[in-house]
Amino acid sequence: MTRLRPTVAEIVEQTLALYEDLDFSYVRAWKSKSTSRRAVGFMPVYMPREIIHAAGMLPVGVMGGGDRLDIIKGDAYFQSYLCHIPRSTIELALSHRLDSLDGMVFPSICDVIRNLSGMWKLLFPEKMARYLDFPQNFDPALGGRFYRQELESLRSALSELNALPPQDSALTHSICLFNKNRRLVKALYDLRASKPWLVPTYEAYLLLRAGNILDVEEHTQLLEDYLVRVESEPRKPMDNIRVIVVGSFCEQPPLGLILTLERAGCYIVDDDFVLASRWITADISKTGDPLEALVEAYLKNSTFHSSKFEGSTPKWRHLIEQVKARQADGVVFAAPSFCDPALLDQPQYEKGLEEAGIAHTTFKYAENTGQFQNIREQIGTFSDSLKLWSEAP
Amino acid sequence: MTTPPAARPPEIHKEPSMLLQKNMLADYFTRVSKAREEGKKIAYTFVPGNLTELLHAFDVVPVYPEINALQNGMRKRSAKFILDAEKIGHSEDVCTYVKADLGMLLNGNVGPTGEIIPEPDILLLSYTGCFTFMKWFEILKQHYPKAEVVMLQVPYQGEGTPTPAMREYIVRQLRESVIPAFERISGHRFEEDRLREQLRRSAEAEEGLVFALQSARRRPSPIDAYFGGVYYIGPMFTAFRGTPECVDYYDTLREEIQNRIDAHAGPITPEGPMAEEKYRLIVEGPPNWTHFREFWKLFYDEGAVVVASTYTKVGGLYDQGFRHNPDDPLGTLADYCMGCYTNLNLPTRVELIEKYIRDFEADGFLINSIKSCNSFSSGQLLILRELERRTGKPGGFFESDLVDPRYFSAANIKNRLESYLQMLDQRRSQAVA
């Protein structure tokens, strides 16, 4: 029997429901199918999900509570000058919404997420909590070797959760599944860049967020369905400018903010939302030692990012290349308040863009920002200024 | 009508070790400013996980941007520097050490003592316990395009203990990346014996620092281990470790403290010997530098002595037994880097403070939460709860900043401190009753 593909509207409805479900019901349902099933959460920005998947577990991206979670207990754990995502993540856990997760991985991105790993150990000693360090030295013999040891250590910790030894064949299989998924995410981003009127970022974003929760094969199917269906959507180009959004890689902007950017006259043709699904930019090798393949992918084929050390090349070079590749008219720096990685990079990016004559604008947000009018006016003005006064092509 | 002469500010009381350190610092900044003339190379680097002995082994002059920033903060120069950095786009949300350093650069890189700090030949990024360090040197690299950046990644102790793999990673980076870069830039071959000699002196001086820190177990404590402590760690954590001057400094300090112990005397404050020791406290977090004396005075006016602090461990946990080992020069540098306080995970930090509360018979503990420093600050409210739960001792919480005077409110801190100490009094009276 032929499977009937869901419509775009149905896909959006499904992904929106996943996005809004702060109880992680999908994870609970997935685990309920077998008592041996385990789920492991991970924080932004990047996590080699293949390792969790290969252990027979569900990798679950946790990106805070957004704007739909009342912070009742979380504020008591963080000073006012710290970003919002740790307090909403603690809130999720203290309100038992993360009970379905058997462990959490805190990848190296900044000191706040790093320290959150220790808070987890203190608050939830019965759960696995791991800090995952990434190499800042990109020499395979140095940083590569260190990263491999980190991954081996993580693998051992995971195997303690379900008492199953790690298997290379399983890891290779997982790599293949995630390769396919990444190719489709790339196709989604490429389609949005070439026909942005066809793929609103609102929808692309929800699809990406669904990938944080769904089993990878299910998510891959969803991406395939969307990419087929959306081509026949009766959507027409508008007189929007093309922008790249930078700085929103960890604490996520509320969905309303993404909609606001689009309604203010912007096609978002690239961004750094939900980067875990796009961190690795090429297929990971499916031959040879799979752990080594993950290491090599990180060292050679990972995207540029604020959490990665750039010792000799100017920070902005990659961004300018991205602007050119995506034929963007400008850059919107949208960073969460108190986000060290994004905000410390921002002046460097701005300098590079100014030297290259690329327009940009800046604002800050929090994941629970509720008022978008001032942002709409700012971005609307930015969009109008580029449309009205930039040089004609 | 004649204007009456302005009242002279009270003379600041300084012990011989403080005067010695003052002279050491003045000489150091002069040495830095003249390094170019003397044909020496300059490395900018950070305090936690610093490789001072290694730099000395190459005859390279170390410069510490954090120290410049804090010294500028103490001299009331940082406010303008921070504003200047914000004017060129640096966010009000980020680390003020970075902005104070950039502001100094934008204003001609005139250092705290008024002498120009030359451009670096090398930016030695010892990436230890602080994410901002990485960003800081990426930014500086854009200002100093000729300087070479050398990264030494020090893995975080996420699981609470350093692993052999972490140690090996650091040693190999030192051997294969850091040392070759220093050989290339300094023009000197690496001489392990020279490094050993430095490390031997480091270990000798470290004994002196530990003597000072441990002296606070006595009643009364002859030192203040936070406000006074930042002076005591000065030579050890910066450009002097491994030098004969550093050993001399700690010999002087030891003698001074021993004299106070013999006299059953308390710490020396800027206004002279402290009166009665009424409260023994532990402090977590860095101090505020822009109002350092005012901050300290709030404590000693109340008879509150800090008997142990975590800030005095950012450059190494010598009091927990670590000593540089000249017999394993690179391995010991790796151990040192990994053991710095902000490279410890939160459970280990809690255990350490808990140990201080017990070992130093503290009445309670305070957290000075620094807006600029996520590495220290994130998680401190849980540290507070956890310590209260484990020890039954009350915790207090302040907020201030490192070098941004906009975030120091003396009145707020005074109110909080007074309320906190009143609470300690009440507990004592309840215990007696």
Short mmCIF file of C-alpha atoms in Angstrom, two decimals, chain A residues 6 14 45 76 81 93 114 154 165 172 189 200 252-253 261 269 292 297 308 310 314 320 339 349 361 377:
data_model
loop_
_atom_site.label_atom_id
_atom_site.label_comp_id
_atom_site.label_asym_id
_atom_site.label_seq_id
_atom_site.Cartn_x
_atom_site.Cartn_y
_atom_site.Cartn_z
CA PRO A 6 1.12 14.45 4.81
CA GLN A 14 2.64 18.16 13.79
CA VAL A 45 25.14 23.72 20.26
CA ALA A 76 16.08 31.12 42.25
CA TYR A 81 22.65 38.93 34.69
CA ALA A 93 13.76 19.52 35.13
CA ARG A 114 29.47 24.10 31.41
CA LEU A 154 30.88 9.35 26.73
CA PRO A 165 28.55 -2.60 25.20
CA THR A 172 28.30 3.10 11.48
CA TYR A 189 18.18 25.21 3.69
CA PRO A 200 9.07 30.34 5.33
CA GLN A 252 16.45 30.22 20.84
CA PRO A 253 14.36 33.18 19.76
CA LEU A 261 11.41 39.13 11.21
CA VAL A 269 18.17 32.78 3.83
CA GLU A 292 37.48 8.19 14.11
CA ALA A 297 34.11 15.24 10.74
CA LYS A 308 35.24 27.40 18.13
CA GLU A 310 39.75 31.03 15.37
CA PRO A 314 39.57 36.83 10.93
CA ILE A 320 31.16 37.14 4.58
CA CYS A 339 25.22 35.39 25.72
CA TYR A 349 31.61 40.45 12.81
CA THR A 361 21.57 45.53 12.31
CA GLU A 377 9.97 48.56 13.60
#
